[in-house]
JSON list of C-alpha atoms in Angstrom, two decimals:
[
{"chain": "A", "resi": 1, "resn": "MET", "atom": "CA", "xyz": [164.26, 60.68, -32.66]},
{"chain": "A", "resi": 2, "resn": "GLN", "atom": "CA", "xyz": [167.15, 59.50, -34.78]},
{"chain": "A", "resi": 3, "resn": "ASN", "atom": "CA", "xyz": [167.87, 60.40, -38.37]},
{"chain": "A", "resi": 4, "resn": "HIS", "atom": "CA", "xyz": [167.63, 57.49, -40.74]},
{"chain": "A", "resi": 5, "resn": "GLU", "atom": "CA", "xyz": [170.56, 56.52, -42.98]},
{"chain": "A", "resi": 6, "resn": "LEU", "atom": "CA", "xyz": [168.47, 57.46, -46.02]},
{"chain": "A", "resi": 7, "resn": "TYR", "atom": "CA", "xyz": [167.74, 60.88, -44.52]},
{"chain": "A", "resi": 8, "resn": "PRO", "atom": "CA", "xyz": [171.13, 62.18, -43.40]},
{"chain": "A", "resi": 9, "resn": "GLU", "atom": "CA", "xyz": [171.29, 65.44, -41.50]},
{"chain": "A", "resi": 10, "resn": "HIS", "atom": "CA", "xyz": [173.83, 66.89, -43.92]},
{"chain": "A", "resi": 11, "resn": "HIS", "atom": "CA", "xyz": [173.91, 68.11, -47.50]},
{"chain": "A", "resi": 12, "resn": "PHE", "atom": "CA", "xyz": [175.61, 66.09, -50.23]},
{"chain": "A", "resi": 13, "resn": "ILE", "atom": "CA", "xyz": [177.73, 68.56, -52.21]},
{"chain": "A", "resi": 14, "resn": "ASN", "atom": "CA", "xyz": [180.52, 67.73, -54.64]},
{"chain": "A", "resi": 15, "resn": "GLY", "atom": "CA", "xyz": [180.71, 64.09, -53.55]},
{"chain": "A", "resi": 16, "resn": "GLN", "atom": "CA", "xyz": [180.90, 64.86, -49.83]},
{"chain": "A", "resi": 17, "resn": "TRP", "atom": "CA", "xyz": [178.48, 65.09, -46.93]},
{"chain": "A", "resi": 18, "resn": "ILE", "atom": "CA", "xyz": [178.62, 68.66, -45.64]},
{"chain": "A", "resi": 19, "resn": "LYS", "atom": "CA", "xyz": [177.03, 69.67, -42.34]},
{"chain": "A", "resi": 20, "resn": "GLY", "atom": "CA", "xyz": [174.46, 72.33, -43.13]},
{"chain": "A", "resi": 21, "resn": "GLU", "atom": "CA", "xyz": [174.72, 75.71, -41.48]},
{"chain": "A", "resi": 22, "resn": "GLY", "atom": "CA", "xyz": [171.15, 76.95, -41.89]},
{"chain": "A", "resi": 23, "resn": "GLU", "atom": "CA", "xyz": [168.29, 76.93, -39.42]},
{"chain": "A", "resi": 24, "resn": "VAL", "atom": "CA", "xyz": [167.21, 73.57, -38.01]},
{"chain": "A", "resi": 25, "resn": "PHE", "atom": "CA", "xyz": [163.83, 72.35, -39.21]},
{"chain": "A", "resi": 26, "resn": "HIS", "atom": "CA", "xyz": [161.75, 69.31, -38.32]},
{"chain": "A", "resi": 27, "resn": "SER", "atom": "CA", "xyz": [159.64, 66.91, -40.33]},
{"chain": "A", "resi": 28, "resn": "ILE", "atom": "CA", "xyz": [156.65, 65.82, -38.27]},
{"chain": "A", "resi": 29, "resn": "ASN", "atom": "CA", "xyz": [155.08, 62.39, -38.67]},
{"chain": "A", "resi": 30, "resn": "PRO", "atom": "CA", "xyz": [151.39, 63.31, -39.21]},
{"chain": "A", "resi": 31, "resn": "ALA", "atom": "CA", "xyz": [150.20, 60.09, -37.54]},
{"chain": "A", "resi": 32, "resn": "THR", "atom": "CA", "xyz": [152.11, 60.58, -34.29]},
{"chain": "A", "resi": 33, "resn": "GLN", "atom": "CA", "xyz": [152.79, 64.33, -34.33]},
{"chain": "A", "resi": 34, "resn": "LYS", "atom": "CA", "xyz": [156.37, 63.50, -33.33]},
{"chain": "A", "resi": 35, "resn": "THR", "atom": "CA", "xyz": [159.52, 64.66, -35.06]},
{"chain": "A", "resi": 36, "resn": "PHE", "atom": "CA", "xyz": [160.38, 62.06, -37.66]},
{"chain": "A", "resi": 37, "resn": "TRP", "atom": "CA", "xyz": [163.47, 63.77, -39.01]},
{"chain": "A", "resi": 38, "resn": "GLN", "atom": "CA", "xyz": [165.37, 66.98, -38.54]},
{"chain": "A", "resi": 39, "resn": "GLY", "atom": "CA", "xyz": [167.85, 68.75, -40.72]},
{"chain": "A", "resi": 40, "resn": "ARG", "atom": "CA", "xyz": [169.21, 72.14, -41.59]},
{"chain": "A", "resi": 41, "resn": "GLU", "atom": "CA", "xyz": [168.13, 74.51, -44.28]},
{"chain": "A", "resi": 42, "resn": "ALA", "atom": "CA", "xyz": [170.74, 75.12, -46.95]},
{"chain": "A", "resi": 43, "resn": "LEU", "atom": "CA", "xyz": [172.25, 78.58, -46.89]},
{"chain": "A", "resi": 44, "resn": "GLU", "atom": "CA", "xyz": [172.50, 80.46, -50.17]},
{"chain": "A", "resi": 45, "resn": "THR", "atom": "CA", "xyz": [176.25, 79.74, -50.25]},
{"chain": "A", "resi": 46, "resn": "GLU", "atom": "CA", "xyz": [175.57, 76.00, -49.85]},
{"chain": "A", "resi": 47, "resn": "VAL", "atom": "CA", "xyz": [173.05, 76.05, -52.68]},
{"chain": "A", "resi": 48, "resn": "GLU", "atom": "CA", "xyz": [175.52, 77.95, -54.87]},
{"chain": "A", "resi": 49, "resn": "ALA", "atom": "CA", "xyz": [178.24, 75.39, -54.05]},
{"chain": "A", "resi": 50, "resn": "ALA", "atom": "CA", "xyz": [175.90, 72.51, -54.97]},
{"chain": "A", "resi": 51, "resn": "VAL", "atom": "CA", "xyz": [174.88, 74.13, -58.27]},
{"chain": "A", "resi": 52, "resn": "LYS", "atom": "CA", "xyz": [178.50, 74.92, -59.13]},
{"chain": "A", "resi": 53, "resn": "ALA", "atom": "CA", "xyz": [179.58, 71.33, -58.37]},
{"chain": "A", "resi": 54, "resn": "ALA", "atom": "CA", "xyz": [176.75, 70.03, -60.58]},
{"chain": "A", "resi": 55, "resn": "GLN", "atom": "CA", "xyz": [177.71, 72.40, -63.40]},
{"chain": "A", "resi": 56, "resn": "VAL", "atom": "CA", "xyz": [181.35, 71.27, -63.19]},
{"chain": "A", "resi": 57, "resn": "ALA", "atom": "CA", "xyz": [180.33, 67.58, -63.21]},
{"chain": "A", "resi": 58, "resn": "TYR", "atom": "CA", "xyz": [177.80, 67.99, -66.01]},
{"chain": "A", "resi": 59, "resn": "PRO", "atom": "CA", "xyz": [180.14, 67.98, -69.05]},
{"chain": "A", "resi": 60, "resn": "THR", "atom": "CA", "xyz": [181.77, 64.72, -67.93]},
{"chain": "A", "resi": 61, "resn": "TRP", "atom": "CA", "xyz": [178.36, 63.13, -67.43]},
{"chain": "A", "resi": 62, "resn": "ALA", "atom": "CA", "xyz": [177.06, 64.44, -70.76]},
{"chain": "A", "resi": 63, "resn": "LEU", "atom": "CA", "xyz": [180.08, 63.06, -72.64]},
{"chain": "A", "resi": 64, "resn": "GLN", "atom": "CA", "xyz": [179.58, 59.54, -71.29]},
{"chain": "A", "resi": 65, "resn": "ALA", "atom": "CA", "xyz": [178.04, 57.13, -73.74]},
{"chain": "A", "resi": 66, "resn": "PHE", "atom": "CA", "xyz": [174.31, 56.66, -73.30]},
{"chain": "A", "resi": 67, "resn": "GLU", "atom": "CA", "xyz": [174.81, 52.98, -72.55]},
{"chain": "A", "resi": 68, "resn": "ASP", "atom": "CA", "xyz": [177.12, 53.85, -69.63]},
{"chain": "A", "resi": 69, "resn": "ARG", "atom": "CA", "xyz": [174.64, 56.36, -68.23]},
{"chain": "A", "resi": 70, "resn": "ALA", "atom": "CA", "xyz": [171.83, 53.83, -68.62]},
{"chain": "A", "resi": 71, "resn": "GLU", "atom": "CA", "xyz": [173.84, 51.27, -66.64]},
{"chain": "A", "resi": 72, "resn": "ILE", "atom": "CA", "xyz": [174.29, 53.78, -63.82]},
{"chain": "A", "resi": 73, "resn": "VAL", "atom": "CA", "xyz": [170.57, 54.49, -63.55]},
{"chain": "A", "resi": 74, "resn": "LYS", "atom": "CA", "xyz": [169.82, 50.75, -63.76]},
{"chain": "A", "resi": 75, "resn": "LYS", "atom": "CA", "xyz": [172.12, 50.26, -60.76]},
{"chain": "A", "resi": 76, "resn": "TYR", "atom": "CA", "xyz": [170.15, 53.02, -59.03]},
{"chain": "A", "resi": 77, "resn": "ALA", "atom": "CA", "xyz": [166.92, 51.10, -59.81]},
{"chain": "A", "resi": 78, "resn": "ALA", "atom": "CA", "xyz": [168.47, 47.95, -58.33]},
{"chain": "A", "resi": 79, "resn": "ILE", "atom": "CA", "xyz": [169.33, 49.79, -55.12]},
{"chain": "A", "resi": 80, "resn": "VAL", "atom": "CA", "xyz": [165.80, 51.22, -54.87]},
{"chain": "A", "resi": 81, "resn": "THR", "atom": "CA", "xyz": [164.41, 47.74, -55.51]},
{"chain": "A", "resi": 82, "resn": "GLU", "atom": "CA", "xyz": [166.54, 46.35, -52.69]},
{"chain": "A", "resi": 83, "resn": "LYS", "atom": "CA", "xyz": [165.39, 49.12, -50.32]},
{"chain": "A", "resi": 84, "resn": "LYS", "atom": "CA", "xyz": [161.81, 49.39, -51.61]},
{"chain": "A", "resi": 85, "resn": "GLU", "atom": "CA", "xyz": [160.12, 48.55, -48.31]},
{"chain": "A", "resi": 86, "resn": "THR", "atom": "CA", "xyz": [162.37, 50.93, -46.37]},
{"chain": "A", "resi": 87, "resn": "LEU", "atom": "CA", "xyz": [161.69, 53.74, -48.84]},
{"chain": "A", "resi": 88, "resn": "ALA", "atom": "CA", "xyz": [157.94, 53.10, -48.62]},
{"chain": "A", "resi": 89, "resn": "LYS", "atom": "CA", "xyz": [158.05, 53.12, -44.82]},
{"chain": "A", "resi": 90, "resn": "LEU", "atom": "CA", "xyz": [159.93, 56.43, -44.80]},
{"chain": "A", "resi": 91, "resn": "ILE", "atom": "CA", "xyz": [157.50, 58.04, -47.27]},
{"chain": "A", "resi": 92, "resn": "SER", "atom": "CA", "xyz": [154.56, 56.82, -45.20]},
{"chain": "A", "resi": 93, "resn": "MET", "atom": "CA", "xyz": [156.02, 58.03, -41.92]},
{"chain": "A", "resi": 94, "resn": "GLU", "atom": "CA", "xyz": [157.02, 61.42, -43.27]},
{"chain": "A", "resi": 95, "resn": "ASN", "atom": "CA", "xyz": [153.88, 62.43, -45.12]},
{"chain": "A", "resi": 96, "resn": "GLY", "atom": "CA", "xyz": [151.14, 60.16, -43.81]},
{"chain": "A", "resi": 97, "resn": "LYS", "atom": "CA", "xyz": [150.62, 58.29, -47.07]},
{"chain": "A", "resi": 98, "resn": "PRO", "atom": "CA", "xyz": [149.23, 54.78, -46.44]},
{"chain": "A", "resi": 99, "resn": "TYR", "atom": "CA", "xyz": [152.01, 52.20, -46.58]},
{"chain": "A", "resi": 100, "resn": "TRP", "atom": "CA", "xyz": [150.40, 50.31, -49.48]},
{"chain": "A", "resi": 101, "resn": "GLU", "atom": "CA", "xyz": [150.33, 53.53, -51.52]},
{"chain": "A", "resi": 102, "resn": "ALA", "atom": "CA", "xyz": [153.91, 54.35, -50.57]},
{"chain": "A", "resi": 103, "resn": "LEU", "atom": "CA", "xyz": [154.89, 50.89, -51.86]},
{"chain": "A", "resi": 104, "resn": "THR", "atom": "CA", "xyz": [153.21, 51.81, -55.13]},
{"chain": "A", "resi": 105, "resn": "GLU", "atom": "CA", "xyz": [155.23, 55.02, -55.27]},
{"chain": "A", "resi": 106, "resn": "ALA", "atom": "CA", "xyz": [158.47, 53.12, -54.64]},
{"chain": "A", "resi": 107, "resn": "ALA", "atom": "CA", "xyz": [157.53, 50.75, -57.48]},
{"chain": "A", "resi": 108, "resn": "ALA", "atom": "CA", "xyz": [156.89, 53.77, -59.72]},
{"chain": "A", "resi": 109, "resn": "VAL", "atom": "CA", "xyz": [160.40, 55.06, -58.95]},
{"chain": "A", "resi": 110, "resn": "ILE", "atom": "CA", "xyz": [161.81, 51.74, -60.11]},
{"chain": "A", "resi": 111, "resn": "GLY", "atom": "CA", "xyz": [159.58, 51.51, -63.20]},
{"chain": "A", "resi": 112, "resn": "LYS", "atom": "CA", "xyz": [160.42, 55.04, -64.31]},
{"chain": "A", "resi": 113, "resn": "ILE", "atom": "CA", "xyz": [164.00, 54.00, -65.09]},
{"chain": "A", "resi": 114, "resn": "ASP", "atom": "CA", "xyz": [163.08, 51.67, -67.95]},
{"chain": "A", "resi": 115, "resn": "LEU", "atom": "CA", "xyz": [160.43, 54.13, -69.17]},
{"chain": "A", "resi": 116, "resn": "SER", "atom": "CA", "xyz": [163.01, 56.92, -69.26]},
{"chain": "A", "resi": 117, "resn": "ILE", "atom": "CA", "xyz": [165.53, 54.80, -71.13]},
{"chain": "A", "resi": 118, "resn": "LYS", "atom": "CA", "xyz": [162.86, 53.84, -73.68]},
{"chain": "A", "resi": 119, "resn": "ALA", "atom": "CA", "xyz": [161.77, 57.48, -74.04]},
{"chain": "A", "resi": 120, "resn": "TYR", "atom": "CA", "xyz": [165.37, 58.55, -74.61]},
{"chain": "A", "resi": 121, "resn": "LEU", "atom": "CA", "xyz": [165.80, 56.00, -77.38]},
{"chain": "A", "resi": 122, "resn": "GLU", "atom": "CA", "xyz": [162.51, 57.04, -79.02]},
{"chain": "A", "resi": 123, "resn": "ARG", "atom": "CA", "xyz": [162.97, 60.80, -78.74]},
{"chain": "A", "resi": 124, "resn": "THR", "atom": "CA", "xyz": [166.63, 61.48, -79.33]},
{"chain": "A", "resi": 125, "resn": "GLY", "atom": "CA", "xyz": [168.79, 61.58, -82.36]},
{"chain": "A", "resi": 126, "resn": "GLU", "atom": "CA", "xyz": [168.34, 63.88, -85.26]},
{"chain": "A", "resi": 127, "resn": "GLN", "atom": "CA", "xyz": [165.40, 64.09, -87.62]},
{"chain": "A", "resi": 128, "resn": "HIS", "atom": "CA", "xyz": [165.26, 65.85, -90.95]},
{"chain": "A", "resi": 129, "resn": "PHE", "atom": "CA", "xyz": [162.08, 67.09, -92.58]},
{"chain": "A", "resi": 130, "resn": "ALA", "atom": "CA", "xyz": [161.98, 68.57, -96.07]},
{"chain": "A", "resi": 131, "resn": "SER", "atom": "CA", "xyz": [159.26, 71.14, -96.55]},
{"chain": "A", "resi": 132, "resn": "ALA", "atom": "CA", "xyz": [158.23, 73.75, -99.10]},
{"chain": "A", "resi": 133, "resn": "GLY", "atom": "CA", "xyz": [159.83, 76.46, -96.97]},
{"chain": "A", "resi": 134, "resn": "GLY", "atom": "CA", "xyz": [163.16, 74.63, -96.65]},
{"chain": "A", "resi": 135, "resn": "ASP", "atom": "CA", "xyz": [164.76, 71.98, -94.55]},
{"chain": "A", "resi": 136, "resn": "THR", "atom": "CA", "xyz": [163.86, 71.44, -90.92]},
{"chain": "A", "resi": 137, "resn": "TRP", "atom": "CA", "xyz": [166.13, 69.67, -88.45]},
{"chain": "A", "resi": 138, "resn": "LEU", "atom": "CA", "xyz": [164.97, 68.44, -85.09]},
{"chain": "A", "resi": 139, "resn": "ARG", "atom": "CA", "xyz": [167.74, 67.96, -82.54]},
{"chain": "A", "resi": 140, "resn": "TYR", "atom": "CA", "xyz": [167.48, 67.26, -78.83]},
{"chain": "A", "resi": 141, "resn": "LYS", "atom": "CA", "xyz": [169.75, 69.03, -76.38]},
{"chain": "A", "resi": 142, "resn": "PRO", "atom": "CA", "xyz": [170.10, 68.19, -72.68]},
{"chain": "A", "resi": 143, "resn": "HIS", "atom": "CA", "xyz": [168.81, 70.72, -70.18]},
{"chain": "A", "resi": 144, "resn": "GLY", "atom": "CA", "xyz": [171.90, 70.61, -68.01]},
{"chain": "A", "resi": 145, "resn": "VAL", "atom": "CA", "xyz": [171.65, 71.26, -64.30]},
{"chain": "A", "resi": 146, "resn": "VAL", "atom": "CA", "xyz": [168.13, 71.57, -62.91]},
{"chain": "A", "resi": 147, "resn": "ALA", "atom": "CA", "xyz": [166.64, 71.93, -59.44]},
{"chain": "A", "resi": 148, "resn": "VAL", "atom": "CA", "xyz": [163.76, 69.64, -58.52]},
{"chain": "A", "resi": 149, "resn": "LEU", "atom": "CA", "xyz": [161.40, 70.56, -55.69]},
{"chain": "A", "resi": 150, "resn": "ALA", "atom": "CA", "xyz": [159.18, 67.55, -55.15]},
{"chain": "A", "resi": 151, "resn": "PRO", "atom": "CA", "xyz": [155.67, 67.98, -53.77]},
{"chain": "A", "resi": 152, "resn": "PHE", "atom": "CA", "xyz": [154.69, 66.22, -50.56]},
{"chain": "A", "resi": 153, "resn": "ASN", "atom": "CA", "xyz": [152.23, 63.81, -52.15]},
{"chain": "A", "resi": 154, "resn": "PHE", "atom": "CA", "xyz": [154.77, 62.00, -54.39]},
{"chain": "A", "resi": 155, "resn": "PRO", "atom": "CA", "xyz": [158.14, 62.98, -52.92]},
{"chain": "A", "resi": 156, "resn": "ALA", "atom": "CA", "xyz": [160.16, 60.18, -54.47]},
{"chain": "A", "resi": 157, "resn": "HIS", "atom": "CA", "xyz": [158.40, 59.52, -57.77]},
{"chain": "A", "resi": 158, "resn": "LEU", "atom": "CA", "xyz": [158.02, 63.06, -59.10]},
{"chain": "A", "resi": 159, "resn": "SER", "atom": "CA", "xyz": [161.57, 64.14, -58.34]},
{"chain": "A", "resi": 160, "resn": "ASN", "atom": "CA", "xyz": [162.85, 60.81, -59.71]},
{"chain": "A", "resi": 161, "resn": "GLY", "atom": "CA", "xyz": [161.17, 61.52, -63.05]},
{"chain": "A", "resi": 162, "resn": "HIS", "atom": "CA", "xyz": [163.31, 64.61, -63.54]},
{"chain": "A", "resi": 163, "resn": "ILE", "atom": "CA", "xyz": [166.46, 62.90, -62.41]}
]
């Protein structure tokens, strides 16, 4: 068993790959019952370091123009498009999803980018409503740093939607 380049054995924290210090765990390919991947659980200190790094990076990201952020996620979509078959194979091997369905999930990851950009443009900005009780303003504020725990059945697509 060898870890795949898309499934490194380390944690990515603050722009660096950090070797995890938690307990080793294994992902079992349900078709072969063999270890497909192994990694280490993140210790509480590692999770705290990742959250802190994200919180520090957040203001810089939030201050970037929307067009610049959109270009970054479009580049992400291009990379996923380039590696679509590899991503589908990994999803299939890790959770037993048929390859054709995993390809559909990979396509959904790619498609979600344009949908998210469109949704942002439709739902953001500021709206003003005059009413008998006074003025109402609708403003959208970013959530900031969030944790996403993806379920096994759509591991790439559902986490991607939050990202």
